[in-house]
Short mmCIF file of C-alpha atoms and ligand atoms in Angstrom, two decimals:
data_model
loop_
_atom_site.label_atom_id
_atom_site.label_comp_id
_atom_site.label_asym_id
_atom_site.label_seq_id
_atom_site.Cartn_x
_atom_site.Cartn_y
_atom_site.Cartn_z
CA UNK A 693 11.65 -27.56 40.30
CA UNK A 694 12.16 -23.63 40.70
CA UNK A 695 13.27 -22.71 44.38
CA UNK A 696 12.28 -19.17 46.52
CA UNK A 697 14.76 -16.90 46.66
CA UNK A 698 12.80 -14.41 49.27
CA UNK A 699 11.85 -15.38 52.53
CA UNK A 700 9.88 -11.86 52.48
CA UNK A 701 8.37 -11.92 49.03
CA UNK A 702 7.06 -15.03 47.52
CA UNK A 703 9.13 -14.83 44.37
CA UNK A 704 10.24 -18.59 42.03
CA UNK A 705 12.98 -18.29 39.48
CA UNK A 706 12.66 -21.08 37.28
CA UNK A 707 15.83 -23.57 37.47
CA UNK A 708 17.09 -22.38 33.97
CA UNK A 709 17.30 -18.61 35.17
CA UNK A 710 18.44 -19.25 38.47
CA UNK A 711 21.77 -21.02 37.13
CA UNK A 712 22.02 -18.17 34.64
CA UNK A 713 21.56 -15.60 37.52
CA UNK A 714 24.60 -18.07 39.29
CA UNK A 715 26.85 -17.95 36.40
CA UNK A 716 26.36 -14.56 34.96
CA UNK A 717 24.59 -15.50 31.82
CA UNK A 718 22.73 -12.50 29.82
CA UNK A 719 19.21 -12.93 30.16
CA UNK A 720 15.94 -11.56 28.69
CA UNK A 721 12.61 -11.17 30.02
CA UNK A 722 9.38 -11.43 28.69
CA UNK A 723 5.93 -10.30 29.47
CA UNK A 724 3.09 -12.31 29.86
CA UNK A 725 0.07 -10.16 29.04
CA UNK A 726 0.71 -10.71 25.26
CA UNK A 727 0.37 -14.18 26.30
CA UNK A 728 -3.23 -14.40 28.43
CA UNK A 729 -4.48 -10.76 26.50
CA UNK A 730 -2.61 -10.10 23.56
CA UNK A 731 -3.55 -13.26 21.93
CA UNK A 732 -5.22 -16.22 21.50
CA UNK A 733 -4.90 -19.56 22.07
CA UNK A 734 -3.08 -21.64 20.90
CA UNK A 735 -1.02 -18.70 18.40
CA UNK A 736 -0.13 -17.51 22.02
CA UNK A 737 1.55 -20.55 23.34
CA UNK A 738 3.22 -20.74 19.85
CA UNK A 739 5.03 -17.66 20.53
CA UNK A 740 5.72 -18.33 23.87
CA UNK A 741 8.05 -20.92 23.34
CA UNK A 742 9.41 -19.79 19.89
CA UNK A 743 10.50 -16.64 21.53
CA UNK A 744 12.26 -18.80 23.99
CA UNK A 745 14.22 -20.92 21.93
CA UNK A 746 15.16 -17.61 20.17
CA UNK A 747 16.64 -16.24 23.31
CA UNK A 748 18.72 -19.83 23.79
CA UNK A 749 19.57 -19.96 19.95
CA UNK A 750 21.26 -16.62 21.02
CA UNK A 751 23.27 -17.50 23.88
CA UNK A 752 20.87 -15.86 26.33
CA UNK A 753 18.19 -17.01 28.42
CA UNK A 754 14.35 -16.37 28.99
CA UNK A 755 12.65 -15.29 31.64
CA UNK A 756 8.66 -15.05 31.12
CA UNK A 757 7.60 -13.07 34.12
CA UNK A 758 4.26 -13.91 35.93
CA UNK A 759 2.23 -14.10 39.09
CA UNK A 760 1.01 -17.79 39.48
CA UNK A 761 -1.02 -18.06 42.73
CA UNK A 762 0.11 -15.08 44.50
CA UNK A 763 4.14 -16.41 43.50
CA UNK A 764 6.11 -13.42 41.44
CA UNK A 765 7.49 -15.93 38.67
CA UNK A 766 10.49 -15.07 37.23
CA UNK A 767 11.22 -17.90 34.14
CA UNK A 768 8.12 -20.18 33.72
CA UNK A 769 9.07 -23.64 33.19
CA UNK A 770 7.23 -25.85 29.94
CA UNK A 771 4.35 -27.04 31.61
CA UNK A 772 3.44 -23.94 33.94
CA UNK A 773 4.00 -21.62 30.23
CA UNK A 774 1.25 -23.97 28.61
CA UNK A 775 -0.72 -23.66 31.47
CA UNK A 776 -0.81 -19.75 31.52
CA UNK A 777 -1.53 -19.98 28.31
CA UNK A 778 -4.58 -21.66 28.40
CA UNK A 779 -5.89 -19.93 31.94
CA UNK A 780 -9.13 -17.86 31.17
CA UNK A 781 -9.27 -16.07 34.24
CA UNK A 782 -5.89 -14.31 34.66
CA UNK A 783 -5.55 -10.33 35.99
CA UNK A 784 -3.73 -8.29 33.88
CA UNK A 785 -1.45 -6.60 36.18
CA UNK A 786 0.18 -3.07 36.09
CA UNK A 787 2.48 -1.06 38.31
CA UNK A 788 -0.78 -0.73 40.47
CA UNK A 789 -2.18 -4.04 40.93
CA UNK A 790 0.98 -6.17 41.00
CA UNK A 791 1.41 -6.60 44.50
CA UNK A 792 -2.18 -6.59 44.85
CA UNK A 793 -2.11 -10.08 43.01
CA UNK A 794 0.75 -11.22 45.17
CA UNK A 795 -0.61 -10.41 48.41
CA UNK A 796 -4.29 -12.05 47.50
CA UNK A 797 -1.87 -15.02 45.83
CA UNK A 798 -3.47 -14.67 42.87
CA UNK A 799 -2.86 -15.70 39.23
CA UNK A 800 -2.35 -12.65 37.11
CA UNK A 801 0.37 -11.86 33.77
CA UNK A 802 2.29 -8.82 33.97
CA UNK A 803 2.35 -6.03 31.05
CA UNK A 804 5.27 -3.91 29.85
CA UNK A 805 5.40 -2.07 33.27
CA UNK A 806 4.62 -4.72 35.66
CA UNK A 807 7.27 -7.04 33.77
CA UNK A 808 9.66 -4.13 34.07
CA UNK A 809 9.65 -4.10 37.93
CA UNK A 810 9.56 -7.81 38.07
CA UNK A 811 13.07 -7.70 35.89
CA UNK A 812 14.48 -4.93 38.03
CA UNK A 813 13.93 -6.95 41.02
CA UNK A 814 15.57 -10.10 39.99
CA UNK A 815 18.25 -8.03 38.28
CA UNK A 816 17.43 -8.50 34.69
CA UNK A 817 17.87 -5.40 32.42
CA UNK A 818 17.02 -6.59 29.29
CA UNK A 819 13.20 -7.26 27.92
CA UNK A 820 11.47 -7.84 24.98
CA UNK A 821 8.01 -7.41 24.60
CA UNK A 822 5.77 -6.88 20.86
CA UNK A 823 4.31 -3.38 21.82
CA UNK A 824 4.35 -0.82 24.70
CA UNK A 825 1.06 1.07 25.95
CA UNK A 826 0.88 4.52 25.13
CA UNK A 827 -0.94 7.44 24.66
CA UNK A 828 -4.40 6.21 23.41
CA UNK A 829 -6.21 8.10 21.13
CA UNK A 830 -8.88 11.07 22.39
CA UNK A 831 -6.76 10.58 25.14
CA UNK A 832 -7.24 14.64 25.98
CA UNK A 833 -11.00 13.42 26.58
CA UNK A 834 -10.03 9.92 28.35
CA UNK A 835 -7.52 11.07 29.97
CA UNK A 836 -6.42 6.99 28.57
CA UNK A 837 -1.95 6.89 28.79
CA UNK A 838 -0.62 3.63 30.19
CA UNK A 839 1.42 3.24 32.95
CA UNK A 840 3.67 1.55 30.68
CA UNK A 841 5.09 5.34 29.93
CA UNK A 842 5.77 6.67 33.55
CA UNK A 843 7.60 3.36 34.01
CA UNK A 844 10.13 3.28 31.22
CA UNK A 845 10.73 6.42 32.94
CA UNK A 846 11.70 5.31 36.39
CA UNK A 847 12.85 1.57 35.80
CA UNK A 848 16.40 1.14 34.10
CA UNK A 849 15.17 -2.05 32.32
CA UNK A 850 15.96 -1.79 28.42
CA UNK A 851 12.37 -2.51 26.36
CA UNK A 852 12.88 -3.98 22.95
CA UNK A 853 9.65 -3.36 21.12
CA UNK A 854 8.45 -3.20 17.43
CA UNK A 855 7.28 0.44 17.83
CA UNK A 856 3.15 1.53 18.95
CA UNK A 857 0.35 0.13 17.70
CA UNK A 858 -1.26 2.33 15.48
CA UNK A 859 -4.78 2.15 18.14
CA UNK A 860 -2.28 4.92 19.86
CA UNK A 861 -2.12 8.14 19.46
CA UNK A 862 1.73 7.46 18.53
CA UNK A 863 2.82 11.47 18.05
CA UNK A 864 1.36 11.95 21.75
CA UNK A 865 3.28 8.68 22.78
CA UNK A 866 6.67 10.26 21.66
CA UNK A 867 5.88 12.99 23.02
CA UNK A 868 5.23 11.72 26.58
CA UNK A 869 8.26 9.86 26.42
CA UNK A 870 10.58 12.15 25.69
CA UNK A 871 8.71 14.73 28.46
CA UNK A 872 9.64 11.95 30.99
CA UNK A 873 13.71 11.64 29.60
CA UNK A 874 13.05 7.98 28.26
CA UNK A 875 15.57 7.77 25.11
CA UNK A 876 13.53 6.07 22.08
CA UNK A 877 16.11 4.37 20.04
CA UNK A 878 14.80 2.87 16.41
CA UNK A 879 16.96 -0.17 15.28
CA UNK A 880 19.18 -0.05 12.11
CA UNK A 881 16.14 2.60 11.12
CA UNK A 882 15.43 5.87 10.71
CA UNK A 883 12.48 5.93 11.20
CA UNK A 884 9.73 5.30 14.09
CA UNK A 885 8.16 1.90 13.27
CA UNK A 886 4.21 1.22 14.44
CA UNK A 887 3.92 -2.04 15.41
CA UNK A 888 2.30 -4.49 11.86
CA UNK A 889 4.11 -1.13 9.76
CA UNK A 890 7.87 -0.71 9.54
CA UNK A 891 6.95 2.98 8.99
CA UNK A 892 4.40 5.35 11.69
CA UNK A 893 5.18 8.24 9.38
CA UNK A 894 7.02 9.65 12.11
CA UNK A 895 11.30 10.18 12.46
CA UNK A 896 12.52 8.24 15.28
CA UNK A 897 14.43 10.56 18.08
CA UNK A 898 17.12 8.41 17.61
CA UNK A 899 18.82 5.65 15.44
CA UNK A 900 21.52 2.81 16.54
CA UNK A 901 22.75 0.14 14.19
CA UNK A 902 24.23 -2.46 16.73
CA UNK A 903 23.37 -4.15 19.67
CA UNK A 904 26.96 -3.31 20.64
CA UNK A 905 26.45 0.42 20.34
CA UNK A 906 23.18 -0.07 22.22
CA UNK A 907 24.96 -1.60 25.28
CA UNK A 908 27.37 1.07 24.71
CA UNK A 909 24.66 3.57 25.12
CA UNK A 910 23.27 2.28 28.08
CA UNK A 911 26.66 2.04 29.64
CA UNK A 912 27.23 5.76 28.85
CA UNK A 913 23.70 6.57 30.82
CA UNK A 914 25.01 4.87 33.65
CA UNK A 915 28.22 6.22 34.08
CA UNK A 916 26.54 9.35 33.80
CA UNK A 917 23.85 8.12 36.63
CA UNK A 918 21.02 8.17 34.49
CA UNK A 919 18.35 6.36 35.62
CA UNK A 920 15.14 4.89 33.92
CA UNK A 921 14.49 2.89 31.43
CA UNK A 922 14.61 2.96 27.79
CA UNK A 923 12.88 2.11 24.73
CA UNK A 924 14.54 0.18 21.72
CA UNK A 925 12.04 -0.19 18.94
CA UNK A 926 12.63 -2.73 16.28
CA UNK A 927 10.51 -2.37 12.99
CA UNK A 928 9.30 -5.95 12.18
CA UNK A 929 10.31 -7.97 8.90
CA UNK A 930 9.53 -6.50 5.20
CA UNK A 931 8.16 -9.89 4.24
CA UNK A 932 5.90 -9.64 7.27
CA UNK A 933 4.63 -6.59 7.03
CA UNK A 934 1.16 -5.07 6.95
CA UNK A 935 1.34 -1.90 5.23
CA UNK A 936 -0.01 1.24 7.69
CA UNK A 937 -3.01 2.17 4.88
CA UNK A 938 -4.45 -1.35 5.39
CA UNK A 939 -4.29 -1.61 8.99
CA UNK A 940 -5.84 2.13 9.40
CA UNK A 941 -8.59 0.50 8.11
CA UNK A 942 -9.32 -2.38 10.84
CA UNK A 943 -8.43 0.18 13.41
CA UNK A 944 -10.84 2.32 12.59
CA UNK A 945 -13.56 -0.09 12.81
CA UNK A 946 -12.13 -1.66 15.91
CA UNK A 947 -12.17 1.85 17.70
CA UNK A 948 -15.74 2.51 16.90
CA UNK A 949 -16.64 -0.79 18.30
CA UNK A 950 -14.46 -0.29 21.23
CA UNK A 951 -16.36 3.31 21.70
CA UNK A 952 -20.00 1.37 20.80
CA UNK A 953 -19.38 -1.26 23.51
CA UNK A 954 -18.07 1.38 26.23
CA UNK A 955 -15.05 -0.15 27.01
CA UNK A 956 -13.07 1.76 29.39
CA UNK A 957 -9.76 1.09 31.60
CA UNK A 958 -7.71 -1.61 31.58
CA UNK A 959 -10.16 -3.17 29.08
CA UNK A 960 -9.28 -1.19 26.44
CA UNK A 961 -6.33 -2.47 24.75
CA UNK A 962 -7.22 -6.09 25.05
CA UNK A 963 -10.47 -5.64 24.10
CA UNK A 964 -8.90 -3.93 20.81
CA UNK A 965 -6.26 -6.08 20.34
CA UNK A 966 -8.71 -9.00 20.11
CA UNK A 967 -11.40 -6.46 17.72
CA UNK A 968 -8.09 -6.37 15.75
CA UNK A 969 -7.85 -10.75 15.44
CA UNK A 970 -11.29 -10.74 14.14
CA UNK A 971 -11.33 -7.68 11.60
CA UNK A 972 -7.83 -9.23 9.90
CA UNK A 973 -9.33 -12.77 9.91
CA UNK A 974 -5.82 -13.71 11.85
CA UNK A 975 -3.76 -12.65 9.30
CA UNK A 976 -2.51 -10.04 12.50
CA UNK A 977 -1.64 -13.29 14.54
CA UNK A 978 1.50 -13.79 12.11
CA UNK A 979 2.47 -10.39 11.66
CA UNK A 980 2.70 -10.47 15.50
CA UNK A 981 4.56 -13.13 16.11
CA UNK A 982 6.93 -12.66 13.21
CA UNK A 983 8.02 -9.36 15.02
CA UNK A 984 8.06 -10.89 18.92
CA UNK A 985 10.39 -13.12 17.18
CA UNK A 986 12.50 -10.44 15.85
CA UNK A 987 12.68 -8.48 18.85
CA UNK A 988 13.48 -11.63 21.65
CA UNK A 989 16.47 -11.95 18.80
CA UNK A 990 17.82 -8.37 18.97
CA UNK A 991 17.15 -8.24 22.94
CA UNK A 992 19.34 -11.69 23.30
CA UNK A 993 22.20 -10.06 21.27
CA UNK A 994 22.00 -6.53 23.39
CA UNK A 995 21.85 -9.14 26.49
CA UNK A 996 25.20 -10.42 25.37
CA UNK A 997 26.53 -7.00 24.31
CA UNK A 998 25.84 -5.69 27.84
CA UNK A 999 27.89 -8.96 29.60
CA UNK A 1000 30.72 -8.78 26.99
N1 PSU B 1444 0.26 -3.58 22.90
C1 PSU B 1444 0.34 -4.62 22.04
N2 PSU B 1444 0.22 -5.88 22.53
C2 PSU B 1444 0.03 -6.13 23.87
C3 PSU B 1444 -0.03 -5.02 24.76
C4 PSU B 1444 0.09 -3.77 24.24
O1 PSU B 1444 0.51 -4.42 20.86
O2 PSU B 1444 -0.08 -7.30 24.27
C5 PSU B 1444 -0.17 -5.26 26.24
C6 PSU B 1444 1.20 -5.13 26.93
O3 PSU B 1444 1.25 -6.03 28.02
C7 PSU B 1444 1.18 -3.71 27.43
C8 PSU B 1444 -0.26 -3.57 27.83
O4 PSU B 1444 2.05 -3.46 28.51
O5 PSU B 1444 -0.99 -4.26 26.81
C9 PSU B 1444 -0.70 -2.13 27.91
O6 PSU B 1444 -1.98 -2.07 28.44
P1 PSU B 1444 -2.57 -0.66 28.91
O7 PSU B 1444 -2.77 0.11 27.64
O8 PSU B 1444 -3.86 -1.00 29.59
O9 PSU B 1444 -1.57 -0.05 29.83
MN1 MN B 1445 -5.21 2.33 29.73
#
């Protein structure tokens, strides 16, 4: 059972966040493009609910955001998260095409920015997601940055993250970032992880050791009526690690295919993300869902930080 709580925009929570929502409880949300794009079936599903529990183990509560037949979802109950996971045809929807999906009541799963506005609008500041778009690379001839960038700007939702992918041009993606005031904090690190890597090679802009001092950080931005969002990147697990020299490897050969196959737009990252499956013979499924893991974790405790 999940009730409306719009009569202007058709919008669900599921029962579980709703008597969070009623009581106060820290929440979390989650995407749901790493779910129908990101990955494949059924490693996808697998994460879906292990990230869950995660976020219960922690004394929080998850909120997968999605648009199921033209209905903004906010917390996707057992059998409509299997389903999702197993839909072929889903949109992937962005700050653009979000409302697009809602008012054609279609079926469509949010990314990083999409997600972000669907948290903002149920009140949710806390999110935690695997990677964010970026900057992609020969993006001075592609002119390819997501939209996931302009949004952290504008949307005070707090984006836990294990870093960029390394199929980003990640120098240019801190750089954008910081153009647009969005504070990149690296977790109990000193450096900027990239996604499979603990290590980019680059020096994160800045370093917190606590969820409590991230709360505190956030609560600082407010007082000071800071708005936007910000970026809390969490390198993933030594023991399940992929060092950055192997992985250079795969993405190379999965951007030449992407460049052989003229994929363009919205394609683009799926369509690598997938390349990636394939060239790592699944070996990237773990690594991925290993650090989803670890970052639903840390986003539960900042959840709990921020209500304490
Ligand atoms: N990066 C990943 N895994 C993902 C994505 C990005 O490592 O699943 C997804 C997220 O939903 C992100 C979106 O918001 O891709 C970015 O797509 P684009 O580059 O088209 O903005
Ligand atoms: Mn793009």
């Amino acid at each position: 059972m999940t009730r409306p709580v719009s009569p202007l925009l058709p919008m669900q929570y599921s029962d579980e966040v709703a008597a969070a929502k009623a009581r106060g409880a820290p929440i979390v949300a989650l995407e749901s493009t790493i779910i129908t794009h990101g990955m494949p079936y059924p490693g996808n599903l697998e994460m879906a609910r292990s990230v869950e529990r995660i976020i219960r183990e922690q004394g929080a509560v998850p909120a997968t955001i999605a648009v199921i037949d033209g209905v903004l979802h906010i917390g996707l109950d057992e059998a409509k998260l299997e389903a999702l996971a197993q839909t072929q045809g889903a949109m992937k929807l962005s700050r653009a095409d979000l409302a697009f999906a809602i008012a054609e009541r279609r079926t469509g799963a949010t990314t990083v920015a999409a997600t972000m506005i669907g948290a903002a609008r149920a009140g949710i500041t806390v999110f935690a997601t695997g990677g964010i778009g970026g900057v992609h690379r020969k993006a001075e001839e592609t002119f390819d940055i997501s939209a996931d960038l302009d949004e952290l700007s504008r949307t005070g939702v707090i984006v836990v993250c294990a870093g960029a992918k390394a199929i980003l041009d990640i120098p240019k993606t801190l750089e954008v970032l910081e153009t647009r005031g969005v504070p990149v904090v690296t977790y109990d690190s000193p450096v900027f992880p990239a996604f499979w890597s603990r290590d980019s090679g680059l020096k994160s802009p800045l370093t917190l050791n606590s969820p409590a001092a991230i709360a505190n950080f956030q609560k600082v931005r407010d007082q000071l009526g800071i708005d936007g969002g910000m970026l809390i990147a969490n390198p993933v697990p030594e023991e399940d690690e992929i060092p950055r020299d192997e992985m250079e490897i795969y993405i190379a050969r999965a951007l030449d295919n992407a460049e052989r196959d003229e994929v363009a737009g919205k394609s683009v990252t799926p369509y690598l993300l997938d390349n990636l499956f394939h060239l790592t013979d699944g070996r990237s499924l773990k690594t991925n869902i290993a650090l989803v893991e670890n970052n639903a974790r840390l986003a539960a405790e900042i959840a709990v930080a921020l209500v304490d």
